[in-house]
Every structure is written in structure tokens, then in C-alpha cells.
XYZ file of N, CA, C and O in Angstrom:
604
model
N 94.539 103.692 84.824
C 93.790 103.613 86.057
C 93.297 105.019 86.419
O 94.047 105.976 86.370
N 92.074 105.131 86.782
C 91.467 106.424 87.102
C 91.804 106.863 88.514
O 92.027 106.034 89.395
N 91.817 108.172 88.745
C 91.980 108.676 90.120
C 90.807 108.253 90.998
O 89.718 107.957 90.510
N 91.043 108.249 92.302
C 90.037 107.818 93.279
C 89.523 109.010 94.062
O 90.303 109.783 94.602
N 88.206 109.123 94.151
C 87.577 110.165 94.956
C 86.967 111.272 94.120
O 87.335 111.497 92.970
N 86.023 111.953 94.752
C 85.355 113.074 94.097
C 86.260 114.303 94.123
O 86.998 114.538 95.078
N 86.188 115.081 93.068
C 86.955 116.312 92.965
C 86.359 117.351 93.906
O 85.141 117.495 93.989
N 87.222 118.056 94.613
C 86.771 119.110 95.527
C 87.103 120.451 94.895
O 88.273 120.810 94.739
N 86.060 121.177 94.515
C 86.195 122.444 93.797
C 85.434 123.545 94.546
O 84.672 123.249 95.481
N 85.580 124.790 94.110
C 84.749 125.850 94.707
C 83.259 125.546 94.572
O 82.466 125.853 95.470
N 82.895 124.895 93.477
C 81.489 124.506 93.274
C 81.030 123.541 94.367
O 79.917 123.635 94.875
N 81.903 122.617 94.760
C 81.597 121.664 95.834
C 81.405 122.391 97.155
O 80.467 122.110 97.907
N 82.303 123.326 97.435
C 82.303 124.013 98.728
C 81.150 124.991 98.898
O 80.731 125.263 100.026
N 80.638 125.522 97.804
C 79.589 126.550 97.931
C 78.323 126.017 98.607
O 77.512 126.775 99.101
N 78.165 124.686 98.670
C 77.008 124.092 99.331
C 77.235 123.886 100.827
O 76.315 123.521 101.544
N 78.458 124.110 101.296
C 78.758 123.995 102.728
C 78.414 125.315 103.409
O 78.747 126.392 102.899
N 77.776 125.225 104.563
C 77.282 126.437 105.227
C 78.391 127.453 105.521
O 78.177 128.657 105.386
N 79.580 126.998 105.875
C 80.635 127.957 106.236
C 81.174 128.734 105.041
O 81.863 129.735 105.222
N 80.840 128.300 103.827
C 81.316 129.015 102.636
C 80.222 129.813 101.936
O 80.506 130.526 100.978
N 79.003 129.696 102.406
C 77.912 130.407 101.750
C 78.063 131.910 101.926
O 78.367 132.403 103.013
N 77.923 132.593 100.808
C 77.990 134.054 100.828
C 79.400 134.622 100.870
O 79.568 135.807 101.133
N 80.404 133.809 100.623
C 81.763 134.339 100.602
C 82.546 133.775 99.425
O 82.180 132.743 98.863
N 83.601 134.465 99.061
C 84.454 133.993 97.971
C 85.227 132.761 98.435
O 85.766 132.735 99.541
N 85.276 131.761 97.589
C 85.974 130.516 97.913
C 87.308 130.521 97.183
O 87.368 130.714 95.968
N 88.393 130.298 97.927
C 89.743 130.368 97.380
C 90.348 128.973 97.173
O 89.803 127.971 97.650
N 91.494 128.956 96.537
C 92.241 127.706 96.365
C 92.662 127.151 97.720
O 92.653 125.943 97.934
N 92.990 128.030 98.648
C 93.362 127.596 100.002
C 92.176 126.902 100.673
O 92.351 125.875 101.333
N 90.987 127.443 100.488
C 89.786 126.794 101.042
C 89.623 125.386 100.464
O 89.350 124.434 101.195
N 89.804 125.268 99.157
C 89.670 123.961 98.504
C 90.727 122.990 99.014
O 90.428 121.810 99.261
N 91.955 123.458 99.188
C 93.031 122.603 99.699
C 92.727 122.159 101.130
O 92.909 120.985 101.478
N 92.266 123.074 101.954
C 91.948 122.755 103.348
C 90.853 121.690 103.421
O 90.946 120.740 104.205
N 89.823 121.847 102.604
C 88.734 120.857 102.622
C 89.200 119.515 102.069
O 88.756 118.471 102.536
N 90.111 119.540 101.097
C 90.652 118.281 100.578
C 91.388 117.527 101.688
O 91.249 116.313 101.814
N 92.149 118.231 102.485
C 92.848 117.577 103.600
C 91.850 117.051 104.632
O 92.021 115.957 105.162
N 90.822 117.828 104.889
C 89.811 117.392 105.856
C 89.083 116.137 105.357
O 88.693 115.283 106.143
N 88.955 116.019 104.043
C 88.200 114.918 103.441
C 89.113 113.835 102.832
O 88.694 113.092 101.958
N 90.342 113.750 103.307
C 91.330 112.827 102.732
C 90.874 111.366 102.762
O 91.221 110.587 101.889
N 90.050 110.995 103.743
C 89.563 109.618 103.860
C 88.085 109.477 103.507
O 87.499 108.410 103.713
N 87.473 110.525 102.999
C 86.034 110.506 102.709
C 85.678 109.386 101.753
O 86.389 109.118 100.785
N 84.571 108.737 102.046
C 84.023 107.661 101.222
C 85.059 106.579 100.918
O 85.025 105.932 99.873
N 86.020 106.413 101.845
C 87.062 105.379 101.734
C 87.890 105.472 100.459
O 88.435 104.480 99.981
N 88.031 106.687 99.916
C 88.801 106.823 98.674
C 90.267 106.440 98.875
O 90.901 105.919 97.959
N 90.797 106.666 100.066
C 92.178 106.252 100.358
C 92.304 104.724 100.322
O 93.285 104.185 99.806
N 91.301 104.044 100.851
C 91.323 102.581 100.846
C 91.131 102.019 99.441
O 91.722 100.994 99.091
N 90.333 102.696 98.630
C 90.164 102.272 97.242
C 91.495 102.367 96.494
O 91.858 101.459 95.743
N 92.226 103.450 96.711
C 93.536 103.620 96.072
C 94.511 102.549 96.561
O 95.211 101.914 95.773
N 94.540 102.337 97.874
C 95.438 101.334 98.445
C 95.094 99.935 97.931
O 95.988 99.162 97.549
N 93.812 99.593 97.906
C 93.389 98.273 97.415
C 93.757 98.083 95.949
O 94.143 96.997 95.531
N 93.656 99.140 95.173
C 94.040 99.077 93.768
C 95.531 98.752 93.636
O 95.923 97.916 92.806
N 96.355 99.391 94.460
C 97.793 99.111 94.443
C 98.073 97.674 94.867
O 98.919 96.993 94.274
N 97.354 97.192 95.872
C 97.540 95.800 96.313
C 97.131 94.825 95.214
O 97.763 93.775 95.043
N 96.083 95.128 94.476
C 95.660 94.260 93.371
C 96.741 94.196 92.292
O 97.014 93.120 91.739
N 97.344 95.320 91.997
C 98.448 95.329 91.031
C 99.607 94.481 91.550
O 100.227 93.740 90.790
N 99.890 94.603 92.846
C 100.973 93.816 93.443
C 100.680 92.320 93.330
O 101.564 91.521 93.023
N 99.438 91.924 93.577
C 99.062 90.510 93.453
C 99.287 90.014 92.031
O 99.781 88.909 91.815
N 98.909 90.835 91.038
C 99.110 90.455 89.638
C 100.592 90.338 89.309
O 100.999 89.452 88.564
N 101.390 91.245 89.835
C 102.828 91.233 89.563
C 103.501 90.034 90.206
O 104.370 89.403 89.618
N 103.129 89.717 91.416
C 103.717 88.585 92.118
C 104.946 88.964 92.916
O 105.100 90.107 93.352
N 105.850 87.984 93.086
C 107.045 88.193 93.900
C 108.022 89.131 93.198
O 108.021 89.247 91.984
N 108.873 89.726 93.984
C 109.885 90.613 93.442
C 109.725 92.010 94.002
O 108.649 92.398 94.462
N 110.798 92.763 93.937
C 110.790 94.121 94.475
C 109.818 94.978 93.688
O 109.800 94.974 92.458
N 108.999 95.697 94.416
C 108.077 96.644 93.793
C 107.762 97.745 94.791
O 107.971 97.595 95.991
N 107.264 98.836 94.258
C 106.918 99.995 95.084
C 105.474 100.371 94.807
O 105.116 100.670 93.666
N 104.644 100.335 95.852
C 103.272 100.803 95.715
C 103.291 102.306 95.979
O 103.649 102.735 97.076
N 102.920 103.076 94.974
C 102.970 104.536 95.080
C 101.546 105.066 95.163
O 100.729 104.797 94.288
N 101.263 105.812 96.243
C 99.971 106.460 96.419
C 100.231 107.948 96.619
O 101.070 108.326 97.448
N 99.540 108.783 95.853
C 99.724 110.227 95.929
C 98.346 110.867 96.075
O 97.419 110.540 95.321
N 98.238 111.806 97.022
C 96.978 112.514 97.246
C 97.159 113.979 96.870
O 98.172 114.598 97.216
N 96.192 114.535 96.184
C 96.246 115.939 95.780
C 95.399 116.778 96.730
O 94.176 116.701 96.717
N 96.069 117.590 97.534
C 95.383 118.548 98.402
C 96.004 119.923 98.179
O 96.303 120.648 99.115
N 96.188 120.274 96.898
C 96.776 121.569 96.544
C 95.713 122.632 96.317
O 96.038 123.803 96.201
N 94.473 122.211 96.201
C 93.406 123.150 95.875
C 93.246 123.334 94.376
O 92.387 124.086 93.923
N 94.085 122.662 93.589
C 94.058 122.780 92.128
C 94.345 121.410 91.512
O 94.590 120.443 92.224
N 94.358 121.352 90.195
C 94.670 120.100 89.499
C 96.172 119.922 89.383
O 96.930 120.896 89.363
N 96.605 118.679 89.293
C 98.006 118.350 89.053
C 98.088 117.512 87.786
O 97.245 116.643 87.556
N 99.110 117.773 86.981
C 99.321 117.032 85.743
C 100.697 116.397 85.746
O 101.675 117.024 86.180
N 100.758 115.188 85.241
C 102.022 114.496 85.095
C 102.847 115.245 84.053
O 102.370 115.495 82.944
N 104.077 115.620 84.397
C 104.887 116.438 83.505
C 105.337 115.650 82.285
O 105.269 116.117 81.164
N 105.839 114.451 82.493
C 106.284 113.596 81.392
C 106.272 112.164 81.881
O 105.631 111.865 82.881
N 106.996 111.289 81.213
C 107.022 109.891 81.631
C 107.888 109.654 82.848
O 108.013 108.532 83.323
N 108.533 110.694 83.359
C 109.333 110.567 84.564
C 110.682 109.939 84.297
O 111.115 109.784 83.157
N 111.343 109.584 85.354
C 112.670 108.990 85.282
C 112.651 107.644 85.980
O 112.275 107.547 87.139
N 113.044 106.614 85.250
C 113.159 105.273 85.811
C 114.634 104.891 85.813
O 115.207 104.649 84.751
N 115.250 104.856 86.990
C 116.634 104.402 87.089
C 116.673 102.880 87.111
O 117.558 102.282 86.522
N 115.735 102.288 87.812
C 115.603 100.827 87.865
C 114.120 100.494 87.856
O 113.390 100.934 88.740
N 113.672 99.750 86.860
C 112.297 99.300 86.826
C 111.398 100.148 85.953
O 111.851 101.013 85.197
N 110.090 99.888 86.085
C 109.095 100.585 85.274
C 107.733 100.506 85.950
O 107.519 99.708 86.854
N 106.819 101.343 85.470
C 105.441 101.302 85.969
C 104.791 100.040 85.428
O 104.898 99.723 84.243
N 104.126 99.324 86.305
C 103.521 98.034 85.965
C 102.082 98.191 85.490
O 101.304 98.944 86.082
N 101.723 97.484 84.460
C 100.370 97.269 83.979
C 99.708 98.523 83.404
O 99.708 98.715 82.203
N 99.172 99.382 84.229
C 98.413 100.528 83.718
C 99.199 101.824 83.902
O 99.920 101.990 84.885
N 99.061 102.755 82.964
C 99.814 104.005 83.065
C 99.313 104.894 84.205
O 98.180 104.766 84.671
N 100.171 105.804 84.617
C 99.804 106.795 85.628
C 98.854 107.793 84.972
O 99.109 108.229 83.840
N 97.765 108.186 85.638
C 96.858 109.175 85.039
C 97.601 110.480 84.711
O 98.467 110.918 85.459
N 97.260 111.070 83.575
C 97.890 112.326 83.164
C 97.547 113.485 84.092
O 98.343 114.394 84.279
N 96.340 113.453 84.648
C 95.864 114.538 85.512
C 95.059 113.958 86.658
O 94.338 112.979 86.480
N 95.207 114.560 87.834
C 94.288 114.262 88.929
C 94.031 115.552 89.681
O 94.854 116.462 89.711
N 92.851 115.638 90.238
C 92.342 116.905 90.753
C 92.370 116.955 92.279
O 92.578 115.944 92.948
N 92.148 118.142 92.785
C 92.096 118.356 94.227
C 91.096 117.395 94.864
O 89.965 117.255 94.405
N 91.555 116.688 95.906
C 90.687 115.741 96.600
C 90.754 114.335 96.054
O 89.989 113.474 96.484
N 91.661 114.060 95.123
C 91.742 112.727 94.531
C 93.085 112.057 94.846
O 94.109 112.719 94.991
N 93.025 110.740 94.899
C 94.196 109.883 95.051
C 94.533 109.269 93.698
O 93.634 108.998 92.901
N 95.816 108.986 93.473
C 96.218 108.100 92.394
C 97.057 106.987 93.022
O 97.654 107.171 94.088
N 97.082 105.845 92.360
C 97.853 104.707 92.851
C 98.438 103.979 91.653
O 97.777 103.833 90.624
N 99.685 103.556 91.790
C 100.298 102.743 90.749
C 101.402 101.900 91.370
O 101.779 102.095 92.521
N 101.881 100.948 90.592
C 102.918 100.041 91.054
C 104.133 100.205 90.155
O 104.021 100.177 88.926
N 105.282 100.403 90.772
C 106.550 100.471 90.046
C 107.317 99.209 90.402
O 107.461 98.883 91.582
N 107.798 98.476 89.387
C 108.386 97.158 89.629
C 109.822 97.084 89.120
O 110.231 97.839 88.245
N 110.528 96.132 89.682
C 111.922 95.886 89.285
C 111.982 95.495 87.809
O 111.000 95.037 87.235
N 113.146 95.645 87.190
C 113.258 95.244 85.783
C 113.243 93.726 85.622
O 113.889 93.007 86.391
N 112.483 93.262 84.654
C 112.390 91.859 84.257
C 112.956 90.820 85.197
O 112.555 90.720 86.349
N 113.910 90.048 84.705
C 114.460 88.948 85.495
C 115.715 89.350 86.264
O 116.391 88.498 86.829
N 116.034 90.615 86.277
C 117.232 91.081 86.965
C 117.022 91.178 88.466
O 115.932 91.491 88.934
N 118.090 90.941 89.208
C 118.044 91.086 90.674
C 118.378 92.531 91.013
O 119.484 92.872 91.409
N 117.412 93.388 90.801
C 117.560 94.811 91.088
C 116.332 95.289 91.831
O 115.352 94.582 91.960
N 116.390 96.544 92.266
C 115.280 97.122 92.995
C 114.409 97.994 92.112
O 114.406 97.881 90.890
N 113.694 98.884 92.761
C 112.798 99.827 92.099
C 113.264 101.227 92.484
O 113.322 101.562 93.666
N 113.611 102.024 91.478
C 114.098 103.389 91.746
C 113.618 104.294 90.625
O 113.912 104.062 89.449
N 112.858 105.331 90.997
C 112.290 106.209 89.978
C 111.792 107.509 90.598
O 111.820 107.680 91.819
N 111.322 108.396 89.737
C 110.725 109.654 90.176
C 109.668 110.075 89.167
O 109.764 109.755 87.981
N 108.670 110.780 89.640
C 107.655 111.380 88.780
C 107.452 112.824 89.241
O 107.511 113.127 90.441
N 107.164 113.687 88.276
C 106.947 115.107 88.564
C 105.525 115.463 88.162
O 105.084 115.162 87.047
N 104.826 116.112 89.082
C 103.474 116.599 88.831
C 103.507 118.121 88.880
O 104.155 118.705 89.746
N 102.813 118.757 87.957
C 102.824 120.218 87.867
C 101.448 120.773 88.175
O 100.424 120.237 87.747
N 101.443 121.867 88.945
C 100.208 122.565 89.283
C 100.494 124.033 89.518
O 101.593 124.520 89.232
N 99.519 124.736 90.056
C 99.674 126.171 90.332
C 99.489 126.429 91.826
O 98.636 125.817 92.456
N 100.296 127.347 92.344
C 100.136 127.718 93.746
C 99.057 128.789 93.870
O 98.457 129.202 92.868
N 98.815 129.254 95.078
C 97.723 130.206 95.320
C 97.953 131.562 94.655
O 97.011 132.332 94.486
N 99.191 131.837 94.262
C 99.490 133.078 93.554
C 99.487 132.886 92.046
O 99.854 133.796 91.298
N 99.114 131.699 91.585
C 99.032 131.427 90.162
C 100.348 131.001 89.518
O 100.407 130.797 88.315
N 101.387 130.854 90.330
C 102.682 130.442 89.785
C 102.706 128.930 89.576
O 102.168 128.171 90.382
N 103.370 128.516 88.511
C 103.532 127.085 88.233
C 104.521 126.495 89.224
O 105.582 127.066 89.481
N 104.154 125.348 89.789
C 105.003 124.641 90.751
C 105.078 123.178 90.358
O 104.107 122.602 89.866
N 106.241 122.598 90.603
C 106.424 121.171 90.363
C 106.532 120.444 91.696
O 107.178 120.927 92.616
N 105.906 119.283 91.765
C 105.929 118.435 92.954
C 106.562 117.112 92.548
O 106.087 116.453 91.627
N 107.633 116.734 93.224
C 108.373 115.526 92.877
C 108.038 114.412 93.862
O 108.047 114.626 95.073
N 107.766 113.239 93.322
C 107.586 112.035 94.112
C 108.682 111.077 93.648
O 108.766 110.763 92.455
N 109.551 110.661 94.572
C 110.674 109.795 94.204
C 110.818 108.667 95.222
O 110.426 108.821 96.377
N 111.407 107.549 94.773
C 111.586 106.415 95.676
C 112.801 105.602 95.253
O 113.214 105.621 94.104
N 113.355 104.910 96.229
C 114.453 103.976 95.997
C 114.233 102.785 96.911
O 114.315 102.905 98.128
N 113.904 101.653 96.337
C 113.702 100.425 97.078
C 114.758 99.437 96.574
O 114.672 98.957 95.438
N 115.779 99.145 97.378
C 116.850 98.264 96.912
C 116.386 96.810 96.805
O 115.404 96.413 97.427
N 117.113 96.051 96.030
C 116.829 94.629 95.886
C 117.166 93.889 97.171
O 116.514 92.934 97.546
N 118.195 94.347 97.854
C 118.576 93.756 99.131
C 118.920 94.882 100.108
O 118.944 96.035 99.729
N 119.177 94.529 101.330
C 119.486 95.570 102.306
C 120.988 95.841 102.425
O 121.402 96.698 103.171
N 121.803 95.160 101.666
C 123.246 95.370 101.727
C 123.619 96.750 101.185
O 124.448 97.448 101.743
N 122.963 97.172 100.103
C 123.320 98.432 99.476
C 122.941 99.644 100.319
O 123.373 100.748 100.044
N 122.113 99.460 101.348
C 121.695 100.598 102.173
C 122.348 100.603 103.550
O 122.074 101.476 104.350
N 123.183 99.627 103.827
C 123.844 99.586 105.141
C 124.885 100.683 105.250
O 125.604 100.985 104.303
N 124.974 101.242 106.427
C 126.018 102.238 106.702
C 127.328 101.479 106.888
O 127.391 100.492 107.622
N 128.368 101.963 106.231
C 129.665 101.257 106.330
C 130.632 102.050 107.144
O 130.647 103.181 107.269
């Protein structure tokens, strides 16, 4: 499944009046990505894509995961991640998504087992000083609410 939304780069920003004639930084790109988080309904496209996957999957515990990149740089999936319970449904997670883009995927419970969805994914990018940084997205959705009750 492809990322949703146009990439926001220094090239994109140079056409905006407030950036004309000045150096455009990663912070500028990140700021504009946040300002444009809902532009052209890209957030709704990502959400609708996740709902379509859920419809195909049907009943059962699942997690709709939506991630937005407003780092000012590209993010890459580090590896296949960690699945404690379940797996990514149908289409793989994109290897890379850029500043200003959403990704969406569905993580589902294992086969016919009465279990939940529990996993993590790591995305790698660079901070404004050029250092490599990892961003973790993790979730735990139990099969029932008994396992999460305070005792």
C-alpha cells in the first residue's frame, strides 16, 4: 500500500512567499507538514484505506495503525518489526514514507486463536543535526478486557 499525500520538501516550500529568498531547513519542512496534516484529505484517505482493510478482514481483534511523518525528512521501516500476537494483514507496510505523508495498515489477531493484536514497528530517520533517530510505534489490543483490568 502506498503512502498518502504529497511529499513536503524544500522544493515544495520554495514556492511559498514566506520562504522565498531564504534557506529552507528541515525544521521548516516539519512545521509545514504539521500545518498541512489534513491537506487534500490525505488523513481521510489513509483512514478509509484502513477501514477497507478492516472490512476485508471481518470480525475479530485488529488494530488500525495510522502514522504521519512530520519530521522534515524521510522515514524508513527498520525491519519487519516485532509481532507478539498477530500479523500485518493483506498488504505490507511501505518501506519508506516521506515528510507530509501518512501510512496506514491493519494488524490482526492470529488465525483462529482467541488472542489480541500486539506488535511494534520501528521507523528510522534523521534529526535536524543529521543524527540517526528511531521512532517506535507500538500497540497492545487485548482479545478481552479481563487481561487489562486492575486487580
